[in-house]
């Protein structure tokens, strides 16, 4: 999002090299490491990056970016947008139901879902 910054086209050139070197999965995030960094927001807002990488390179991808419900995660998986959904906000994860659907693995203060 910053002038001269890393772009999707850069990622699309890098992913085949990573796959050739043994990468099993590409975590498709836009970073959010510089301030101010204007970017779109909303539910699943970074999922299109996972779709683009998966579609254009064939590499397995993980989608991130304000995925706040199991329904959103299931929709991303069912539509083939990605191979894995990473949810990283504790306030959302703690409210997810237990005992149905995906398993939940605790890792420090966060809980990760595993299909």
PDB file of C-alpha atoms in Angstrom:
ATOM      1  CA  UNK A   1       0.000   0.000   0.000  1.00  0.00           C
ATOM      2  CA  UNK A   2       2.990   2.288   0.360  1.00  0.00           C
ATOM      3  CA  UNK A   3       4.675   3.798  -2.710  1.00  0.00           C
ATOM      4  CA  UNK A   4       7.535   1.559  -3.776  1.00  0.00           C
ATOM      5  CA  UNK A   5       6.409  -1.181  -1.386  1.00  0.00           C
ATOM      6  CA  UNK A   6       5.941  -4.893  -1.961  1.00  0.00           C
ATOM      7  CA  UNK A   7       3.115  -5.685  -4.376  1.00  0.00           C
ATOM      8  CA  UNK A   8       1.105  -8.763  -5.296  1.00  0.00           C
ATOM      9  CA  UNK A   9       3.093  -9.071  -8.537  1.00  0.00           C
ATOM     10  CA  UNK A  10       6.265  -9.354  -6.412  1.00  0.00           C
ATOM     11  CA  UNK A  11       4.690 -12.137  -4.367  1.00  0.00           C
ATOM     12  CA  UNK A  12       3.609 -13.970  -7.515  1.00  0.00           C
ATOM     13  CA  UNK A  13       7.241 -13.995  -8.687  1.00  0.00           C
ATOM     14  CA  UNK A  14       8.532 -15.096  -5.267  1.00  0.00           C
ATOM     15  CA  UNK A  15       6.097 -17.936  -4.525  1.00  0.00           C
ATOM     16  CA  UNK A  16       7.434 -20.389  -7.158  1.00  0.00           C
ATOM     17  CA  UNK A  17      10.922 -19.902  -5.740  1.00  0.00           C
ATOM     18  CA  UNK A  18       9.660 -20.589  -2.216  1.00  0.00           C
ATOM     19  CA  UNK A  19       7.779 -23.681  -3.410  1.00  0.00           C
ATOM     20  CA  UNK A  20      10.876 -24.923  -5.216  1.00  0.00           C
ATOM     21  CA  UNK A  21      12.813 -24.495  -1.980  1.00  0.00           C
ATOM     22  CA  UNK A  22      10.274 -26.609  -0.058  1.00  0.00           C
ATOM     23  CA  UNK A  23       7.650 -24.179   1.250  1.00  0.00           C
ATOM     24  CA  UNK A  24       4.444 -26.083   2.014  1.00  0.00           C
ATOM     25  CA  UNK A  25       2.092 -23.143   2.511  1.00  0.00           C
ATOM     26  CA  UNK A  26       2.031 -19.427   1.749  1.00  0.00           C
ATOM     27  CA  UNK A  27       0.546 -17.201   4.481  1.00  0.00           C
ATOM     28  CA  UNK A  28      -1.063 -14.430   2.424  1.00  0.00           C
ATOM     29  CA  UNK A  29      -0.989 -11.268   4.477  1.00  0.00           C
ATOM     30  CA  UNK A  30      -0.296  -7.727   3.363  1.00  0.00           C
ATOM     31  CA  UNK A  31       1.965  -7.020   6.310  1.00  0.00           C
ATOM     32  CA  UNK A  32       0.674  -3.909   8.068  1.00  0.00           C
ATOM     33  CA  UNK A  33       4.161  -3.033   9.309  1.00  0.00           C
ATOM     34  CA  UNK A  34       4.412   0.650   8.365  1.00  0.00           C
ATOM     35  CA  UNK A  35       2.458   3.564   9.787  1.00  0.00           C
ATOM     36  CA  UNK A  36       0.414   5.143   8.470  1.00  0.00           C
ATOM     37  CA  UNK A  37      -0.567   2.373   6.099  1.00  0.00           C
ATOM     38  CA  UNK A  38      -3.884   3.064   4.396  1.00  0.00           C
ATOM     39  CA  UNK A  39      -5.590  -0.159   3.418  1.00  0.00           C
ATOM     40  CA  UNK A  40      -9.060  -1.545   2.901  1.00  0.00           C
ATOM     41  CA  UNK A  41     -10.780  -3.132   5.851  1.00  0.00           C
ATOM     42  CA  UNK A  42     -13.768  -5.353   6.453  1.00  0.00           C
ATOM     43  CA  UNK A  43     -14.461  -9.041   6.926  1.00  0.00           C
ATOM     44  CA  UNK A  44     -11.909 -11.306   5.232  1.00  0.00           C
ATOM     45  CA  UNK A  45     -10.331  -8.301   3.540  1.00  0.00           C
ATOM     46  CA  UNK A  46      -7.020 -10.045   2.787  1.00  0.00           C
ATOM     47  CA  UNK A  47      -8.565 -13.259   1.390  1.00  0.00           C
ATOM     48  CA  UNK A  48      -8.249 -12.032  -2.233  1.00  0.00           C
ATOM     49  CA  UNK A  49      -4.462 -12.264  -1.835  1.00  0.00           C
ATOM     50  CA  UNK A  50      -4.765 -15.953  -0.959  1.00  0.00           C
ATOM     51  CA  UNK A  51      -7.081 -16.491  -3.937  1.00  0.00           C
ATOM     52  CA  UNK A  52      -4.664 -14.769  -6.314  1.00  0.00           C
ATOM     53  CA  UNK A  53      -1.611 -16.661  -5.076  1.00  0.00           C
ATOM     54  CA  UNK A  54      -3.407 -20.012  -5.082  1.00  0.00           C
ATOM     55  CA  UNK A  55      -4.968 -19.472  -8.515  1.00  0.00           C
ATOM     56  CA  UNK A  56      -1.928 -18.043 -10.273  1.00  0.00           C
ATOM     57  CA  UNK A  57       0.788 -20.229  -8.748  1.00  0.00           C
ATOM     58  CA  UNK A  58      -0.969 -23.393  -7.572  1.00  0.00           C
ATOM     59  CA  UNK A  59       0.677 -23.064  -4.153  1.00  0.00           C
ATOM     60  CA  UNK A  60      -1.388 -23.919  -1.055  1.00  0.00           C
ATOM     61  CA  UNK A  61      -2.366 -20.727   0.771  1.00  0.00           C
ATOM     62  CA  UNK A  62      -3.565 -19.490   4.146  1.00  0.00           C
ATOM     63  CA  UNK A  63      -6.054 -16.606   4.300  1.00  0.00           C
ATOM     64  CA  UNK A  64      -6.053 -13.988   7.056  1.00  0.00           C
ATOM     65  CA  UNK A  65      -7.548 -10.565   7.698  1.00  0.00           C
ATOM     66  CA  UNK A  66     -10.524 -10.009   9.986  1.00  0.00           C
ATOM     67  CA  UNK A  67     -11.849 -13.548   9.729  1.00  0.00           C
ATOM     68  CA  UNK A  68     -14.048 -13.422  12.811  1.00  0.00           C
ATOM     69  CA  UNK A  69     -16.433 -16.363  12.539  1.00  0.00           C
ATOM     70  CA  UNK A  70     -16.438 -20.035  11.702  1.00  0.00           C
ATOM     71  CA  UNK A  71     -18.960 -19.269   8.966  1.00  0.00           C
ATOM     72  CA  UNK A  72     -16.526 -16.897   7.268  1.00  0.00           C
ATOM     73  CA  UNK A  73     -13.715 -19.442   7.577  1.00  0.00           C
ATOM     74  CA  UNK A  74     -15.906 -22.254   6.235  1.00  0.00           C
ATOM     75  CA  UNK A  75     -16.994 -20.110   3.279  1.00  0.00           C
ATOM     76  CA  UNK A  76     -13.361 -19.331   2.379  1.00  0.00           C
ATOM     77  CA  UNK A  77     -12.495 -23.034   2.483  1.00  0.00           C
ATOM     78  CA  UNK A  78     -15.639 -24.195   0.662  1.00  0.00           C
ATOM     79  CA  UNK A  79     -15.162 -21.742  -2.196  1.00  0.00           C
ATOM     80  CA  UNK A  80     -11.535 -22.752  -2.665  1.00  0.00           C
ATOM     81  CA  UNK A  81     -10.240 -19.314  -1.724  1.00  0.00           C
ATOM     82  CA  UNK A  82      -7.520 -20.934   0.380  1.00  0.00           C
ATOM     83  CA  UNK A  83      -6.341 -24.157   1.974  1.00  0.00           C
ATOM     84  CA  UNK A  84      -6.170 -22.905   5.567  1.00  0.00           C
ATOM     85  CA  UNK A  85      -7.708 -20.009   7.481  1.00  0.00           C
ATOM     86  CA  UNK A  86      -5.682 -18.310  10.211  1.00  0.00           C
ATOM     87  CA  UNK A  87      -7.627 -16.415  12.869  1.00  0.00           C
ATOM     88  CA  UNK A  88      -5.509 -14.363  15.206  1.00  0.00           C
ATOM     89  CA  UNK A  89      -7.621 -12.116  17.402  1.00  0.00           C
ATOM     90  CA  UNK A  90      -8.162 -13.597  20.839  1.00  0.00           C
ATOM     91  CA  UNK A  91     -11.478 -11.791  21.414  1.00  0.00           C
ATOM     92  CA  UNK A  92     -12.961 -13.565  18.374  1.00  0.00           C
ATOM     93  CA  UNK A  93     -11.422 -16.934  19.086  1.00  0.00           C
ATOM     94  CA  UNK A  94     -12.570 -17.107  22.683  1.00  0.00           C
ATOM     95  CA  UNK A  95     -16.204 -16.751  21.593  1.00  0.00           C
ATOM     96  CA  UNK A  96     -16.124 -19.675  19.146  1.00  0.00           C
ATOM     97  CA  UNK A  97     -18.216 -22.713  20.110  1.00  0.00           C
ATOM     98  CA  UNK A  98     -16.500 -25.836  21.398  1.00  0.00           C
ATOM     99  CA  UNK A  99     -17.157 -29.438  20.434  1.00  0.00           C
ATOM    100  CA  UNK A 100     -18.413 -29.066  16.870  1.00  0.00           C
ATOM    101  CA  UNK A 101     -16.802 -28.548  13.483  1.00  0.00           C
ATOM    102  CA  UNK A 102     -13.092 -27.754  13.478  1.00  0.00           C
ATOM    103  CA  UNK A 103     -10.811 -28.664  16.362  1.00  0.00           C
ATOM    104  CA  UNK A 104      -9.309 -25.889  18.446  1.00  0.00           C
ATOM    105  CA  UNK A 105      -5.669 -25.960  19.431  1.00  0.00           C
ATOM    106  CA  UNK A 106      -4.411 -23.675  22.153  1.00  0.00           C
ATOM    107  CA  UNK A 107      -1.063 -22.048  21.495  1.00  0.00           C
ATOM    108  CA  UNK A 108      -0.110 -19.614  24.236  1.00  0.00           C
ATOM    109  CA  UNK A 109      -2.829 -16.990  24.648  1.00  0.00           C
ATOM    110  CA  UNK A 110      -4.395 -17.752  21.252  1.00  0.00           C
ATOM    111  CA  UNK A 111      -6.505 -20.618  19.964  1.00  0.00           C
ATOM    112  CA  UNK A 112      -6.142 -21.839  16.384  1.00  0.00           C
ATOM    113  CA  UNK A 113      -8.742 -23.792  14.418  1.00  0.00           C
ATOM    114  CA  UNK A 114      -7.678 -26.896  12.542  1.00  0.00           C
ATOM    115  CA  UNK A 115      -9.824 -28.528   9.856  1.00  0.00           C
TER     116      UNK A 115
END
